[in-house]
């Protein structure tokens, strides 16, 4: 019997206390609680260049209606941020290995950049991440796109409308030598206005997330209509295939 | 001042196909690594100094008919990017020096605008 297509209120861009710019309140149990309060049932954890808190959030969401996908907000050498989204923790750890090898070895100075905490599912401190995460990998956007795609993941340039670290700010145009499937816009831009204000995004499917650094930053305006919370299904929704779709409220 | 003099004085490596650089006179100079700023700010037919080597630099150079792009700090464009530059007639020059030194040297040579 075929599964039914169901609505998933979704935010695919959520940071934890591992990201130096995120608030200390971004711990697994609170992320789960606040997402569910807004009726959000699908999130991706996307810390800067890192994946060390994903399993903790997945554990915190266990036996709740919240689905947690493994992700990363990767910063490539063009100073562009992109969401790399996967189905499994094994996939993200393969990307992590490559990213770790390509980050410049700079130690975090918590005073200036913020703390980078790895925590357990209750939010208890495990360790400090020493490597500064707010830096560019030496990977190119094109190479990162290919690696993520080959792994079966979804590669979506993040907050493309933002001057700092957005694709359009850094690179002016959407590159056409790789197949970018969708673009993320920040929550302050109405998806309907995006194409009017930014001619470069015309023709590209858009998603909108909260880029959640604080608990009150969940967006909750995007709903994906999917049979199941998987990358394949999200890809279909982005391309408006087989009845899957992306809706904004 | 023509492009050949600039290439000689700054000891720039020519990454794209050779042409008569002495016939190219950059109108002015510009520097930024944010392509959105370059599109908005670089004067027509100017020379652009940047360490951005992503393939989108070709689209920007074509749009503004830039005289040349100087890529600094030894950043290397992909071969496909250079092929596209040749197709579009965009001149790409390279140096190991940082952007600051390149612009300083241009100024010292009397290239003001």
XYZ file of C-alpha atoms in Angstrom:
362
model
C 0.000 0.000 0.000
C 1.316 3.400 -0.917
C 2.129 5.812 1.875
C 0.180 9.016 2.068
C 1.700 12.379 1.429
C 1.690 14.295 4.718
C 2.618 17.857 5.662
C 5.864 18.337 7.575
C 6.415 21.795 8.966
C 10.134 22.093 8.361
C 13.257 24.059 9.259
C 16.370 22.727 7.556
C 18.838 25.190 9.083
C 19.278 24.797 12.826
C 22.458 25.450 14.841
C 23.413 24.053 18.230
C 25.790 25.260 20.954
C 28.564 23.861 18.793
C 28.317 26.863 16.489
C 30.199 29.733 18.132
C 27.592 32.230 16.984
C 24.670 30.226 18.459
C 23.259 30.946 21.902
C 24.056 28.618 24.785
C 20.321 27.766 24.968
C 20.629 25.777 21.704
C 20.885 22.420 23.464
C 19.190 19.230 22.252
C 16.169 19.026 24.592
C 15.266 22.705 24.089
C 15.698 22.501 20.318
C 13.264 19.573 20.281
C 10.790 21.258 22.623
C 10.728 24.597 20.796
C 10.465 23.011 17.359
C 7.541 20.829 18.440
C 5.824 23.812 20.107
C 5.690 25.468 16.694
C 4.339 22.308 15.092
C 7.652 21.677 13.344
C 8.158 17.949 12.699
C 11.236 18.014 10.479
C 14.540 19.781 11.111
C 18.139 19.458 9.997
C 20.998 20.186 12.368
C 23.473 22.320 10.464
C 26.372 23.578 12.545
C 29.220 25.460 10.876
C 31.642 22.967 9.322
C 30.784 20.436 12.011
C 28.494 17.534 12.833
C 29.425 16.608 16.405
C 26.066 17.458 18.037
C 23.723 15.832 15.526
C 23.401 12.466 17.238
C 22.649 14.170 20.557
C 19.696 16.027 19.004
C 18.514 12.840 17.291
C 18.562 11.065 20.658
C 16.717 13.932 22.312
C 14.030 13.698 19.602
C 13.718 9.911 19.892
C 10.074 8.837 20.407
C 8.832 12.362 19.666
C 7.164 13.412 16.392
C 10.278 15.431 15.470
C 12.477 14.062 12.670
C 16.108 15.201 12.745
C 18.230 14.986 9.603
C 22.027 15.165 9.715
C 23.397 18.281 8.049
C 26.188 20.817 7.996
C 26.494 24.458 7.034
C 29.675 24.238 5.038
C 31.816 27.303 4.305
C 33.772 26.832 1.097
C 36.764 28.836 -0.016
C 34.633 31.396 -1.863
C 33.214 32.378 1.572
C 29.867 30.911 0.615
C 27.714 29.009 3.111
C 25.803 25.958 1.860
C 23.545 23.467 3.570
C 24.673 19.863 3.087
C 21.807 17.545 4.017
C 21.821 13.766 4.375
C 19.774 10.777 5.499
C 22.358 9.032 7.629
C 25.002 9.863 10.164
C 27.507 7.754 8.171
C 27.108 10.080 5.189
C 27.669 13.219 7.228
C 30.739 11.695 8.880
C 32.235 11.072 5.430
C 31.753 14.731 4.605
C 33.094 15.676 8.053
C 36.318 13.794 7.411
C 36.931 15.790 4.231
C 35.953 19.092 5.842
C 38.180 18.517 8.875
C 41.130 17.850 6.563
C 40.498 21.071 4.645
C 39.994 23.563 7.483
C 42.921 25.830 8.339
C 44.234 24.798 11.782
C 43.158 27.827 13.802
C 42.159 27.515 17.445
C 38.891 29.024 18.569
C 39.151 32.001 20.871
C 35.861 31.786 22.714
C 36.179 35.376 23.928
C 35.946 36.694 20.388
C 33.987 34.094 18.472
C 31.933 32.329 21.146
C 32.047 28.914 22.780
C 31.902 25.713 20.732
C 30.364 23.042 22.955
C 29.842 19.379 22.170
C 27.006 18.136 24.399
C 24.962 15.005 25.070
C 21.236 14.531 24.495
C 20.390 16.221 27.801
C 22.587 19.218 26.980
C 25.344 18.205 29.384
C 28.836 19.389 28.485
C 31.097 16.773 26.866
C 33.957 18.835 25.464
C 34.957 22.078 23.798
C 35.681 21.948 20.075
C 39.162 23.461 19.761
C 39.213 24.009 15.991
C 37.702 27.354 15.026
C 34.615 26.462 12.992
C 33.844 29.885 11.523
C 36.407 29.617 8.737
C 36.502 28.557 5.107
C 37.438 25.049 4.093
C 39.878 25.026 1.181
C 37.254 23.031 -0.768
C 35.753 24.843 -3.722
C 32.004 25.220 -4.019
C 32.077 22.993 -7.095
C 34.060 20.227 -5.398
C 31.863 20.358 -2.304
C 28.713 20.182 -4.427
C 30.061 17.125 -6.243
C 31.127 15.365 -3.044
C 27.760 15.904 -1.360
C 25.849 14.886 -4.470
C 27.936 11.747 -4.961
C 27.219 10.803 -1.344
C 23.482 11.063 -2.066
C 23.026 14.316 -0.170
C 21.354 17.576 -1.024
C 23.463 20.739 -1.467
C 21.612 24.014 -1.015
C 23.397 27.393 -0.884
C 22.246 29.060 2.335
C 20.667 32.522 2.841
C 21.647 33.474 -0.710
C 20.229 36.965 -0.266
C 22.581 37.800 2.618
C 25.605 39.921 1.820
C 27.826 38.063 4.275
C 28.489 34.458 3.253
C 25.525 34.336 0.872
C 26.039 32.903 -2.606
C 24.866 36.037 -4.396
C 26.937 38.358 -2.217
C 30.131 36.397 -2.728
C 29.671 35.099 -6.258
C 27.136 37.515 -7.725
C 25.282 34.867 -9.712
C 24.224 31.260 -9.263
C 27.024 29.209 -10.880
C 25.799 27.328 -13.921
C 28.686 24.862 -14.236
C 27.198 22.788 -11.405
C 23.552 21.770 -11.016
C 22.309 23.736 -8.033
C 18.876 22.272 -7.245
C 17.518 24.869 -4.847
C 18.437 28.023 -2.966
C 17.687 28.975 0.625
C 16.479 32.473 1.401
C 16.544 33.957 4.868
C 13.370 34.346 6.850
C 13.228 38.114 6.453
C 12.615 37.808 2.731
C 9.172 36.832 1.505
C 9.573 33.984 -1.049
C 7.230 35.824 -3.411
C 9.362 38.974 -3.251
C 12.628 37.068 -3.673
C 12.298 36.635 -7.427
C 11.309 40.268 -7.840
C 14.194 41.612 -5.788
C 16.803 39.112 -6.949
C 16.570 38.345 -10.646
C 19.448 35.850 -10.236
C 17.225 33.421 -8.293
C 14.494 33.221 -10.929
C 13.882 29.686 -12.073
C 15.403 28.125 -8.946
C 13.238 26.402 -6.357
C 13.438 28.240 -3.029
C 13.364 27.023 0.532
C 13.127 29.236 3.589
C 14.572 28.447 6.995
C 15.134 30.168 10.293
C 18.941 29.865 10.346
C 18.172 29.210 13.983
C 20.854 30.496 16.367
C 18.374 31.188 19.186
C 15.305 29.234 20.244
C 12.957 32.009 19.131
C 14.379 31.981 15.611
C 12.611 28.875 14.307
C 10.855 29.896 11.133
C 7.982 27.456 10.810
C 6.668 29.113 7.655
C 7.743 26.312 5.334
C 5.821 23.075 5.018
C 7.073 20.166 2.935
C 4.534 17.664 1.636
C 6.259 14.295 1.728
C 5.547 10.610 2.229
C 8.491 10.375 4.605
C 11.206 12.708 5.907
C 14.003 11.600 3.582
C 16.382 13.365 1.212
C 14.782 11.682 -1.811
C 11.360 12.954 -0.760
C 12.664 16.466 -0.040
C 14.332 16.485 -3.443
C 11.011 15.556 -5.063
C 9.253 18.310 -3.126
C 11.812 20.892 -4.232
C 11.254 19.895 -7.843
C 7.511 19.675 -7.370
C 7.436 16.030 -8.488
C 4.999 13.193 -7.780
C 2.700 15.298 -5.674
C 5.459 16.327 -3.257
C 5.803 20.065 -2.833
C 7.085 22.984 -0.824
C 4.507 25.354 0.664
C 4.885 28.648 2.511
C 2.445 30.157 4.962
C 49.272 52.928 -19.261
C 48.773 49.732 -21.227
C 48.306 46.206 -19.973
C 51.669 44.987 -21.282
C 53.488 47.574 -19.147
C 51.454 46.499 -16.126
C 52.251 42.823 -16.779
C 55.957 43.613 -17.090
C 56.190 45.906 -14.077
C 54.278 43.613 -11.755
C 55.784 40.447 -13.185
C 52.323 38.942 -13.712
C 51.807 35.479 -15.147
C 49.388 35.344 -18.088
C 46.997 32.417 -17.566
C 44.865 32.933 -20.665
C 45.851 32.989 -24.358
C 48.404 35.605 -25.378
C 47.224 38.650 -27.271
C 48.470 42.147 -27.993
C 48.325 43.468 -24.433
C 49.979 46.761 -25.447
C 46.749 47.630 -27.263
C 44.686 47.319 -24.078
C 44.460 50.423 -21.896
C 42.638 49.809 -18.619
C 40.413 52.766 -17.772
C 40.789 52.442 -14.019
C 41.251 49.848 -11.271
C 38.974 48.130 -8.785
C 39.357 45.618 -5.990
C 36.914 43.432 -4.068
C 36.441 39.708 -3.569
C 32.658 39.997 -3.336
C 31.357 39.598 -6.863
C 28.134 41.414 -6.067
C 30.227 44.498 -5.185
C 32.337 44.174 -8.310
C 29.244 44.042 -10.520
C 27.942 47.188 -8.861
C 31.201 49.080 -8.503
C 33.919 48.191 -10.998
C 34.255 50.767 -13.790
C 33.769 49.630 -17.393
C 36.981 48.238 -18.973
C 38.908 48.566 -15.708
C 41.449 46.141 -14.260
C 40.126 44.078 -11.333
C 42.381 42.783 -8.559
C 40.974 39.907 -6.481
C 41.821 36.603 -4.875
C 38.478 35.137 -5.942
C 39.134 32.400 -8.516
C 35.621 30.950 -8.838
C 34.341 30.537 -12.414
C 31.768 33.315 -11.914
C 34.589 35.862 -12.282
C 34.335 35.295 -16.046
C 30.671 36.279 -16.141
C 31.451 39.421 -14.167
C 34.403 40.349 -16.391
C 32.315 39.813 -19.515
C 29.463 41.879 -18.123
C 31.750 44.859 -17.415
C 34.102 44.247 -20.365
C 37.002 44.359 -17.923
C 40.482 44.824 -19.352
C 41.891 42.090 -17.135
C 41.483 40.192 -13.883
C 44.546 39.960 -11.643
C 44.200 36.980 -9.318
C 46.373 37.386 -6.226
C 47.992 35.115 -3.628
C 48.521 32.415 -6.229
C 44.851 31.362 -6.205
C 44.306 29.142 -9.217
C 41.134 29.055 -11.334
C 40.020 25.651 -12.612
C 41.012 24.698 -16.162
C 37.377 24.936 -17.253
C 37.328 28.517 -15.973
C 40.384 29.408 -18.052
C 38.843 27.741 -21.107
C 35.745 29.867 -20.652
C 37.850 32.978 -20.230
C 39.528 32.235 -23.563
C 36.162 31.718 -25.242
C 34.936 35.048 -23.896
C 38.190 36.882 -24.548
C 38.731 37.630 -20.849
C 42.345 38.196 -19.784
C 43.386 36.475 -16.547
C 46.676 37.360 -14.890
C 48.156 35.809 -11.790
C 50.583 36.684 -9.029
C 51.759 35.188 -5.748
C 51.632 38.679 -4.192
C 48.677 39.783 -2.055
C 46.135 42.280 -3.369
C 47.578 45.098 -1.214
C 50.978 44.869 -2.896
C 49.513 44.702 -6.396
C 47.447 47.835 -5.902
C 50.347 49.615 -4.178
C 52.602 48.845 -7.095
C 50.017 50.030 -9.644
C 49.681 53.295 -7.752
C 53.450 53.679 -7.557
C 53.612 53.251 -11.330
C 51.342 56.269 -11.656
C 48.251 54.253 -12.496
C 45.722 56.509 -10.742
C 42.094 57.110 -11.565
